[in-house]
Amino acid sequence: LAAVLLPASVLLQGCNIIGHETAAWEAKPSYLVDFQTLPVRAEERQTGVWQLPESQAVINSCEVAGLPDAQRCSGRGVCRVWNATQGAATSGMPQPLALSFCECDRDWADPECRTPRKSQLKAFFLSLLLGYLGVDRLYMGQYALAFGKLSTLGGLGVWWIVDVVSIGSSPLYANQYRLAADLPHSLYVGIAVTTFAVVGVLALAV
């Protein structure tokens, strides 16, 4: 038996394996690679090298020591400590390094605040005026939902009302990130109540 299995194992080396050579998780885009940052520091300017090598990339600029605050978070946010440890110094244990992440300004997103958010104000007015055609969902990058609203004329009005209320009351998720919260709640309430009151009066008049 061994005399048969040994030659077979040698001959089978190099055969194609059923399935994919690369695992599914390896084939997907890496979050760390997509959003890594290579900040410019003063010492790089002095040596003529404008950026760190890619091997020294970090998830965000909060991890780079000595970087001016104006260059952190792409200048569109501030660094916030996530796991600040209290009492470590008094306990005699070495204090661990605190992790810091970018808290982006209202209109920006991603770990380094480089991706502009879509506007909640624009999405609300698109939903109010053209929502029955799915233009609001099209603006938000949700193409399947936009086609569904267009093909049903806003769910015969029901889907249109639901989206007007949901988009106006809070910044929903667009295709990647939440909408920028640039719609004052009082403005949303005033316009929504007035619009639905007018629609109700017209419906009763007909």
GROMACS .gro file of C-alpha atoms in nm:
model
  206
    1LEU     CA    1   0.000   0.000   0.000
    2ALA     CA    2   0.282   0.237   0.086
    3ALA     CA    3   0.447   0.161  -0.248
    4VAL     CA    4   0.129   0.280  -0.424
    5LEU     CA    5   0.054   0.587  -0.209
    6LEU     CA    6   0.407   0.732  -0.223
    7PRO     CA    7   0.427   0.759  -0.605
    8ALA     CA    8   0.066   0.883  -0.614
    9SER     CA    9   0.140   1.164  -0.368
   10VAL     CA   10   0.440   1.272  -0.574
   11LEU     CA   11   0.247   1.265  -0.903
   12LEU     CA   12  -0.048   1.459  -0.759
   13GLN     CA   13   0.166   1.752  -0.647
   14GLY     CA   14   0.086   2.061  -0.849
   15CYS     CA   15  -0.268   1.957  -0.936
   16ASN     CA   16  -0.528   2.229  -0.930
   17ILE     CA   17  -0.731   2.234  -0.611
   18ILE     CA   18  -1.106   2.256  -0.646
   19GLY     CA   19  -1.213   2.607  -0.549
   20HIS     CA   20  -1.014   2.931  -0.532
   21GLU     CA   21  -0.647   2.959  -0.453
   22THR     CA   22  -0.712   3.284  -0.268
   23ALA     CA   23  -0.948   3.279   0.028
   24ALA     CA   24  -1.257   3.500   0.008
   25TRP     CA   25  -1.141   3.725   0.292
   26GLU     CA   26  -0.806   3.775   0.120
   27ALA     CA   27  -0.969   3.873  -0.210
   28LYS     CA   28  -1.180   4.148  -0.051
   29PRO     CA   29  -1.034   4.502  -0.027
   30SER     CA   30  -0.851   4.555   0.299
   31TYR     CA   31  -0.996   4.824   0.524
   32LEU     CA   32  -0.649   4.899   0.660
   33VAL     CA   33  -0.504   4.940   0.311
   34ASP     CA   34  -0.793   5.145   0.172
   35PHE     CA   35  -0.779   5.403   0.450
   36GLN     CA   36  -0.413   5.400   0.547
   37THR     CA   37  -0.241   5.736   0.564
   38LEU     CA   38   0.112   5.844   0.479
   39PRO     CA   39   0.141   6.184   0.645
   40VAL     CA   40   0.408   6.441   0.560
   41ARG     CA   41   0.627   6.540   0.852
   42ALA     CA   42   0.881   6.819   0.896
   43GLU     CA   43   1.181   6.584   0.897
   44GLU     CA   44   1.073   6.443   0.560
   45ARG     CA   45   1.061   6.793   0.412
   46GLN     CA   46   1.416   6.861   0.529
   47THR     CA   47   1.549   6.547   0.362
   48GLY     CA   48   1.354   6.602   0.041
   49VAL     CA   49   1.133   6.296   0.094
   50TRP     CA   50   0.775   6.419   0.109
   51GLN     CA   51   0.610   6.109   0.250
   52LEU     CA   52   0.687   5.813   0.470
   53PRO     CA   53   0.745   5.480   0.296
   54GLU     CA   54   0.432   5.269   0.252
   55SER     CA   55   0.564   5.015   0.500
   56GLN     CA   56   0.521   5.279   0.773
   57ALA     CA   57   0.162   5.366   0.686
   58VAL     CA   58  -0.081   5.392   0.977
   59ILE     CA   59  -0.459   5.370   1.004
   60ASN     CA   60  -0.487   5.741   1.084
   61SER     CA   61  -0.266   6.040   1.150
   62CYS     CA   62  -0.343   6.035   1.524
   63GLU     CA   63  -0.082   5.758   1.555
   64VAL     CA   64   0.203   5.973   1.416
   65ALA     CA   65   0.405   6.135   1.694
   66GLY     CA   66   0.513   6.494   1.645
   67LEU     CA   67   0.265   6.568   1.368
   68PRO     CA   68   0.115   6.920   1.387
   69ASP     CA   69  -0.253   6.928   1.480
   70ALA     CA   70  -0.334   7.108   1.153
   71GLN     CA   71  -0.221   6.798   0.960
   72ARG     CA   72  -0.407   6.544   1.170
   73CYS     CA   73  -0.733   6.402   1.036
   74SER     CA   74  -0.666   6.580   0.704
   75GLY     CA   75  -0.739   6.909   0.877
   76ARG     CA   76  -1.109   6.815   0.898
   77GLY     CA   77  -1.136   6.674   1.249
   78VAL     CA   78  -0.968   6.621   1.585
   79CYS     CA   79  -0.810   6.320   1.755
   80ARG     CA   80  -1.008   6.161   2.036
   81VAL     CA   81  -0.865   5.907   2.281
   82TRP     CA   82  -1.063   5.585   2.278
   83ASN     CA   83  -0.917   5.378   2.563
   84ALA     CA   84  -0.770   5.629   2.805
   85THR     CA   85  -0.663   5.430   3.114
   86GLN     CA   86  -0.707   5.588   3.455
   87GLY     CA   87  -0.510   5.484   3.761
   88ALA     CA   88  -0.247   5.279   3.578
   89ALA     CA   89   0.037   5.499   3.704
   90THR     CA   90  -0.067   5.465   4.069
   91SER     CA   91  -0.105   5.088   4.048
   92GLY     CA   92   0.259   5.036   3.961
   93MET     CA   93   0.173   4.883   3.626
   94PRO     CA   94   0.306   5.038   3.304
   95GLN     CA   95   0.040   5.254   3.138
   96PRO     CA   96  -0.059   5.121   2.793
   97LEU     CA   97  -0.059   5.343   2.488
   98ALA     CA   98  -0.397   5.505   2.436
   99LEU     CA   99  -0.561   5.449   2.101
  100SER     CA  100  -0.676   5.764   1.927
  101PHE     CA  101  -0.911   5.802   1.634
  102CYS     CA  102  -1.026   6.094   1.423
  103GLU     CA  103  -1.355   6.257   1.514
  104CYS     CA  104  -1.441   6.413   1.180
  105ASP     CA  105  -1.621   6.738   1.116
  106ARG     CA  106  -1.989   6.716   1.024
  107ASP     CA  107  -1.942   6.695   0.648
  108TRP     CA  108  -1.656   6.442   0.639
  109ALA     CA  109  -1.609   6.070   0.710
  110ASP     CA  110  -1.367   5.771   0.708
  111PRO     CA  111  -1.074   5.713   0.949
  112GLU     CA  112  -0.877   6.008   0.810
  113CYS     CA  113  -1.174   6.239   0.730
  114ARG     CA  114  -1.109   6.236   0.354
  115THR     CA  115  -1.451   6.126   0.225
  116PRO     CA  116  -1.722   6.394   0.191
  117ARG     CA  117  -2.062   6.296   0.326
  118LYS     CA  118  -2.377   6.344   0.123
  119SER     CA  119  -2.608   6.618   0.249
  120GLN     CA  120  -2.916   6.537   0.459
  121LEU     CA  121  -3.067   6.871   0.353
  122LYS     CA  122  -3.040   6.784  -0.018
  123ALA     CA  123  -3.166   6.431   0.039
  124PHE     CA  124  -3.468   6.564   0.230
  125PHE     CA  125  -3.574   6.810  -0.039
  126LEU     CA  126  -3.516   6.551  -0.312
  127SER     CA  127  -3.731   6.308  -0.114
  128LEU     CA  128  -4.001   6.570  -0.061
  129LEU     CA  129  -4.020   6.688  -0.423
  130LEU     CA  130  -3.905   6.390  -0.630
  131GLY     CA  131  -3.911   6.102  -0.384
  132TYR     CA  132  -4.191   5.921  -0.566
  133LEU     CA  133  -3.945   5.883  -0.855
  134GLY     CA  134  -3.667   5.751  -0.631
  135VAL     CA  135  -3.440   6.051  -0.689
  136ASP     CA  136  -3.360   6.074  -0.317
  137ARG     CA  137  -3.233   5.716  -0.302
  138LEU     CA  138  -3.046   5.770  -0.628
  139TYR     CA  139  -2.867   6.067  -0.470
  140MET     CA  140  -2.779   5.850  -0.170
  141GLY     CA  141  -2.624   5.588  -0.399
  142GLN     CA  142  -2.885   5.321  -0.323
  143TYR     CA  143  -2.969   5.229  -0.681
  144ALA     CA  144  -3.179   4.920  -0.611
  145LEU     CA  145  -3.407   5.113  -0.376
  146ALA     CA  146  -3.424   5.399  -0.625
  147PHE     CA  147  -3.541   5.161  -0.899
  148GLY     CA  148  -3.797   5.010  -0.660
  149LYS     CA  149  -3.943   5.351  -0.578
  150LEU     CA  150  -3.948   5.455  -0.943
  151SER     CA  151  -4.120   5.137  -1.058
  152THR     CA  152  -4.392   5.167  -0.790
  153LEU     CA  153  -4.420   5.549  -0.790
  154GLY     CA  154  -4.302   5.566  -0.433
  155GLY     CA  155  -4.498   5.264  -0.322
  156LEU     CA  156  -4.819   5.443  -0.431
  157GLY     CA  157  -4.730   5.723  -0.193
  158VAL     CA  158  -4.665   5.516   0.119
  159TRP     CA  159  -4.292   5.468   0.055
  160TRP     CA  160  -4.265   5.836  -0.033
  161ILE     CA  161  -4.411   5.942   0.305
  162VAL     CA  162  -4.192   5.695   0.497
  163ASP     CA  163  -3.875   5.823   0.330
  164VAL     CA  164  -3.964   6.188   0.381
  165VAL     CA  165  -4.007   6.125   0.753
  166SER     CA  166  -3.705   5.894   0.795
  167ILE     CA  167  -3.459   6.107   0.594
  168GLY     CA  168  -3.575   6.429   0.756
  169SER     CA  169  -3.583   6.306   1.116
  170SER     CA  170  -3.226   6.170   1.124
  171PRO     CA  171  -2.924   6.133   0.894
  172LEU     CA  172  -2.964   5.788   0.739
  173TYR     CA  173  -2.688   5.576   0.594
  174ALA     CA  174  -2.611   5.647   0.229
  175ASN     CA  175  -2.415   5.399   0.017
  176GLN     CA  176  -2.110   5.430   0.246
  177TYR     CA  177  -2.157   5.664   0.538
  178ARG     CA  178  -2.434   5.850   0.714
  179LEU     CA  179  -2.564   6.171   0.565
  180ALA     CA  180  -2.416   6.494   0.697
  181ALA     CA  181  -2.648   6.630   0.967
  182ASP     CA  182  -2.696   6.971   0.802
  183LEU     CA  183  -3.078   6.979   0.822
  184PRO     CA  184  -3.212   7.174   1.124
  185HIS     CA  185  -3.481   6.969   1.295
  186SER     CA  186  -3.714   7.268   1.325
  187LEU     CA  187  -3.692   7.326   0.949
  188TYR     CA  188  -3.774   6.962   0.881
  189VAL     CA  189  -4.075   6.964   1.115
  190GLY     CA  190  -4.214   7.289   0.973
  191ILE     CA  191  -4.181   7.184   0.609
  192ALA     CA  192  -4.307   6.828   0.667
  193VAL     CA  193  -4.614   6.935   0.865
  194THR     CA  194  -4.701   7.206   0.611
  195THR     CA  195  -4.655   6.974   0.314
  196PHE     CA  196  -4.862   6.689   0.459
  197ALA     CA  197  -5.134   6.933   0.567
  198VAL     CA  198  -5.159   7.073   0.214
  199VAL     CA  199  -5.162   6.721   0.063
  200GLY     CA  200  -5.435   6.618   0.307
  201VAL     CA  201  -5.653   6.918   0.225
  202LEU     CA  202  -5.614   6.861  -0.148
  203ALA     CA  203  -5.694   6.490  -0.108
  204LEU     CA  204  -6.012   6.569   0.085
  205ALA     CA  205  -6.113   6.834  -0.167
  206VAL     CA  206  -6.089   6.584  -0.448
   0.00000   0.00000   0.00000
